[in-house]
Amino acid sequence: MNLSQTKVYGLDKFQSIIDDPNRERGIITVSNHESVLDDPFLWGVLPLKTLFSIHKMRWVLGAADICYTSIFKSYFFVFGQTIPTIRGAGIYQPGVDFAIDKVNKGGWIHIYPEAKVIQENKMIRFKWGVGRILMDMDHEPLVVPIWHKGMHLAKPLYGTKLVHLNKPITLVFGDPVEYSDILAEWREGKLSKDQTRIKLTERLYKAIEDLQNQYDDVD
């Protein structure tokens, strides 16, 4: 990715969260999913001290039927801290349990709640897995929304297999999302598990959508 063509907003705030020595909460980032190269290309804006830190760098949930189909790919994604998930296996599976454990220990995981690449300018409904993760945490993590555009130009889903590195990319790190009120209603018995997952995913969807509305036309 040509960083001279990349516009980044909010990175300093996000980096301060990662680097905070007094941080006691884990981190979950959620974003739209424009390209198979979103991860790891978008993280190229992070400083090297984060990129090469096993403890600071993100873990990401990835589809096993895409990421773990050969020995080479398996090694690549294992060292890239990619957690295999089984599509169609539901929200209760070992990969999701592993992600919860990482965040409970103060780590950072990234989730693409759409669970597939969408190259239109409109996100599809988020899967409930992210809601289940938030509900099953020992402590409420910081949830940071991220919105980006342009990766669909760098690597179209169909057609050429070439990567276009000179395309304009916009990447926005938002403020942490407040969601404790939803969990409080659930714990008080005012919401069922399904209702809670729906409300959580809807709030995260709106947080990313708000970033898109704010930055989509920024030059």
Short mmCIF file of C-alpha atoms in Angstrom, two decimals:
data_model
loop_
_atom_site.label_atom_id
_atom_site.label_comp_id
_atom_site.label_asym_id
_atom_site.label_seq_id
_atom_site.Cartn_x
_atom_site.Cartn_y
_atom_site.Cartn_z
CA MET A 1 0.00 0.00 0.00
CA ASN A 2 1.36 3.40 -0.99
CA LEU A 3 1.30 5.31 2.30
CA SER A 4 1.57 8.62 0.43
CA GLN A 5 -1.93 7.90 -0.90
CA THR A 6 -3.26 6.87 2.52
CA LYS A 7 -5.17 9.30 4.73
CA VAL A 8 -5.34 8.26 8.36
CA TYR A 9 -7.48 9.84 11.07
CA GLY A 10 -7.49 9.15 14.81
CA LEU A 11 -4.38 6.96 14.86
CA ASP A 12 -2.68 8.90 17.66
CA LYS A 13 -5.66 8.35 19.97
CA PHE A 14 -5.74 4.66 19.16
CA GLN A 15 -2.00 4.24 19.60
CA SER A 16 -2.21 5.91 23.00
CA ILE A 17 -4.73 3.24 24.03
CA ILE A 18 -2.39 0.45 22.93
CA ASP A 19 0.63 2.02 24.65
CA ASP A 20 -1.11 3.02 27.90
CA PRO A 21 0.94 1.31 30.66
CA ASN A 22 -1.99 1.61 33.06
CA ARG A 23 -4.56 0.03 30.75
CA GLU A 24 -6.34 -2.83 32.49
CA ARG A 25 -8.91 -3.59 29.79
CA GLY A 26 -8.46 -5.60 26.63
CA ILE A 27 -9.12 -4.10 23.20
CA ILE A 28 -11.51 -5.14 20.45
CA THR A 29 -11.45 -3.33 17.13
CA VAL A 30 -14.27 -3.79 14.63
CA SER A 31 -14.35 -2.63 11.03
CA ASN A 32 -15.91 -3.02 7.63
CA HIS A 33 -14.28 -5.56 5.30
CA GLU A 34 -13.49 -4.30 1.79
CA SER A 35 -10.75 -6.63 0.60
CA VAL A 36 -8.95 -9.88 1.30
CA LEU A 37 -5.91 -7.66 1.88
CA ASP A 38 -7.49 -5.48 4.58
CA ASP A 39 -5.46 -7.54 6.97
CA PRO A 40 -2.48 -7.10 7.14
CA PHE A 41 -2.18 -4.11 4.75
CA LEU A 42 -4.19 -1.62 6.80
CA TRP A 43 -2.04 -2.20 9.87
CA GLY A 44 0.94 -0.86 7.92
CA VAL A 45 0.11 2.57 9.37
CA LEU A 46 1.06 1.37 12.86
CA PRO A 47 4.55 2.06 14.23
CA LEU A 48 7.10 -0.75 14.02
CA LYS A 49 7.19 -1.05 17.81
CA THR A 50 3.59 -2.26 17.61
CA LEU A 51 3.82 -4.30 14.42
CA PHE A 52 6.70 -6.39 15.77
CA SER A 53 5.39 -6.80 19.31
CA ILE A 54 3.70 -10.13 19.98
CA HIS A 55 2.03 -8.64 23.04
CA LYS A 56 0.83 -5.37 21.48
CA MET A 57 -0.13 -6.48 17.98
CA ARG A 58 -3.65 -7.58 17.22
CA TRP A 59 -5.03 -11.07 16.87
CA VAL A 60 -7.66 -11.44 14.16
CA LEU A 61 -10.47 -13.91 13.57
CA GLY A 62 -10.12 -15.51 10.13
CA ALA A 63 -12.05 -18.16 8.22
CA ALA A 64 -10.24 -21.51 8.40
CA ASP A 65 -11.45 -22.52 4.92
CA ILE A 66 -9.55 -19.53 3.49
CA CYS A 67 -6.58 -19.02 5.80
CA TYR A 68 -5.66 -22.61 6.66
CA THR A 69 -5.92 -24.55 3.40
CA SER A 70 -2.21 -25.40 2.97
CA ILE A 71 0.95 -25.76 5.03
CA PHE A 72 2.36 -22.49 3.69
CA LYS A 73 -0.81 -20.51 4.36
CA SER A 74 -1.20 -22.08 7.78
CA TYR A 75 2.29 -21.00 8.85
CA PHE A 76 1.74 -17.54 7.38
CA PHE A 77 -1.51 -16.97 9.25
CA VAL A 78 -0.33 -18.57 12.49
CA PHE A 79 2.64 -16.21 12.64
CA GLY A 80 0.28 -13.40 11.65
CA GLN A 81 -1.74 -14.13 14.80
CA THR A 82 -4.85 -15.25 12.93
CA ILE A 83 -7.40 -17.25 14.93
CA PRO A 84 -9.14 -19.90 12.79
CA THR A 85 -12.92 -19.90 12.86
CA ILE A 86 -15.29 -22.32 11.18
CA ARG A 87 -17.93 -20.64 9.05
CA GLY A 88 -21.36 -22.05 9.80
CA ALA A 89 -20.30 -23.42 13.20
CA GLY A 90 -22.09 -20.66 15.09
CA ILE A 91 -20.94 -18.27 17.76
CA TYR A 92 -19.89 -20.97 20.24
CA GLN A 93 -16.69 -22.48 18.86
CA PRO A 94 -13.05 -22.82 20.00
CA GLY A 95 -11.76 -19.89 17.93
CA VAL A 96 -14.19 -17.49 19.55
CA ASP A 97 -13.36 -18.90 23.00
CA PHE A 98 -9.67 -18.32 22.27
CA ALA A 99 -10.37 -14.71 21.24
CA ILE A 100 -12.29 -14.09 24.47
CA ASP A 101 -9.38 -15.46 26.49
CA LYS A 102 -6.91 -13.18 24.68
CA VAL A 103 -8.96 -10.07 25.44
CA ASN A 104 -9.58 -11.13 29.03
CA LYS A 105 -5.80 -11.15 29.44
CA GLY A 106 -5.52 -7.60 28.14
CA GLY A 107 -4.82 -8.41 24.50
CA TRP A 108 -6.18 -6.92 21.30
CA ILE A 109 -8.35 -8.76 18.79
CA HIS A 110 -9.75 -7.44 15.53
CA ILE A 111 -13.10 -8.57 14.14
CA TYR A 112 -14.76 -8.14 10.77
CA PRO A 113 -18.39 -8.49 11.91
CA GLU A 114 -19.71 -8.74 8.34
CA ALA A 115 -17.76 -12.03 8.15
CA LYS A 116 -17.15 -11.62 4.41
CA VAL A 117 -15.67 -9.14 1.95
CA ILE A 118 -18.19 -6.52 0.84
CA GLN A 119 -17.03 -4.15 -1.90
CA GLU A 120 -20.17 -2.08 -2.15
CA ASN A 121 -20.32 1.19 -0.24
CA LYS A 122 -22.81 -0.21 2.27
CA MET A 123 -22.11 -2.67 5.04
CA ILE A 124 -24.27 -5.75 5.45
CA ARG A 125 -25.78 -6.85 8.76
CA PHE A 126 -23.20 -7.79 11.37
CA LYS A 127 -22.99 -11.36 12.66
CA TRP A 128 -23.85 -11.95 16.30
CA GLY A 129 -20.45 -13.38 17.25
CA VAL A 130 -19.11 -10.01 18.35
CA GLY A 131 -22.12 -9.67 20.65
CA ARG A 132 -21.44 -13.05 22.20
CA ILE A 133 -17.81 -12.06 22.79
CA LEU A 134 -18.78 -8.89 24.64
CA MET A 135 -21.33 -10.75 26.75
CA ASP A 136 -18.89 -13.47 27.82
CA MET A 137 -15.99 -11.25 28.86
CA ASP A 138 -14.78 -11.21 32.45
CA HIS A 139 -14.27 -7.45 32.13
CA GLU A 140 -15.73 -5.07 29.58
CA PRO A 141 -13.06 -4.38 26.93
CA LEU A 142 -12.51 -1.17 25.04
CA VAL A 143 -14.26 -1.44 21.67
CA VAL A 144 -12.85 0.82 18.96
CA PRO A 145 -14.68 1.21 15.63
CA ILE A 146 -12.63 1.51 12.45
CA TRP A 147 -13.86 2.50 9.00
CA HIS A 148 -11.87 2.44 5.81
CA LYS A 149 -12.39 2.77 2.08
CA GLY A 150 -10.26 2.23 -0.99
CA MET A 151 -9.02 -1.30 -0.39
CA HIS A 152 -11.56 -2.54 -2.94
CA LEU A 153 -9.59 -0.56 -5.51
CA ALA A 154 -6.25 -1.94 -4.33
CA LYS A 155 -7.50 -5.54 -4.57
CA PRO A 156 -10.82 -6.04 -6.37
CA LEU A 157 -12.71 -9.17 -5.40
CA TYR A 158 -13.11 -10.23 -9.03
CA GLY A 159 -11.04 -9.85 -12.17
CA THR A 160 -7.33 -9.13 -11.94
CA LYS A 161 -5.22 -10.90 -9.34
CA LEU A 162 -2.80 -7.99 -9.28
CA VAL A 163 -2.57 -5.67 -6.29
CA HIS A 164 -2.72 -1.95 -7.10
CA LEU A 165 -0.54 -0.19 -4.54
CA ASN A 166 -1.13 3.39 -5.67
CA LYS A 167 -4.81 3.69 -4.84
CA PRO A 168 -6.14 6.29 -2.37
CA ILE A 169 -7.01 4.73 0.98
CA THR A 170 -8.88 6.34 3.87
CA LEU A 171 -8.54 4.80 7.34
CA VAL A 172 -10.37 6.17 10.39
CA PHE A 173 -9.97 5.11 14.03
CA GLY A 174 -12.99 6.18 16.08
CA ASP A 175 -13.50 6.72 19.79
CA PRO A 176 -14.31 3.72 22.00
CA VAL A 177 -17.97 2.71 21.85
CA GLU A 178 -20.05 2.89 25.02
CA TYR A 179 -22.11 -0.29 25.43
CA SER A 180 -22.18 -1.01 29.18
CA ASP A 181 -25.81 0.14 29.38
CA ILE A 182 -26.87 -2.74 27.12
CA LEU A 183 -25.02 -5.29 29.23
CA ALA A 184 -26.55 -3.78 32.38
CA GLU A 185 -30.06 -4.27 30.97
CA TRP A 186 -29.23 -7.88 30.15
CA ARG A 187 -27.83 -8.59 33.61
CA GLU A 188 -30.94 -7.04 35.15
CA GLY A 189 -33.10 -9.44 33.14
CA LYS A 190 -34.60 -6.74 30.93
CA LEU A 191 -33.13 -8.24 27.75
CA SER A 192 -32.81 -11.81 26.55
CA LYS A 193 -29.49 -13.12 25.23
CA ASP A 194 -30.66 -12.76 21.64
CA GLN A 195 -31.94 -9.23 22.22
CA THR A 196 -28.65 -8.28 23.84
CA ARG A 197 -26.57 -9.62 20.96
CA ILE A 198 -28.76 -7.75 18.49
CA LYS A 199 -28.49 -4.47 20.38
CA LEU A 200 -24.71 -4.80 20.74
CA THR A 201 -24.14 -5.54 17.06
CA GLU A 202 -26.51 -2.74 16.04
CA ARG A 203 -24.59 -0.25 18.19
CA LEU A 204 -21.26 -1.27 16.71
CA TYR A 205 -22.72 -1.12 13.21
CA LYS A 206 -23.93 2.41 13.85
CA ALA A 207 -20.54 3.46 15.24
CA ILE A 208 -18.79 2.42 12.03
CA GLU A 209 -21.58 3.84 9.88
CA ASP A 210 -21.20 7.18 11.69
CA LEU A 211 -17.50 7.21 10.80
CA GLN A 212 -18.37 6.56 7.18
CA ASN A 213 -20.91 9.38 7.14
CA GLN A 214 -18.35 11.73 8.66
CA TYR A 215 -15.33 10.85 6.53
CA ASP A 216 -16.64 9.39 3.26
CA ASP A 217 -16.39 12.68 1.38
CA VAL A 218 -13.34 14.11 3.14
CA ASP A 219 -10.63 15.05 0.63
#
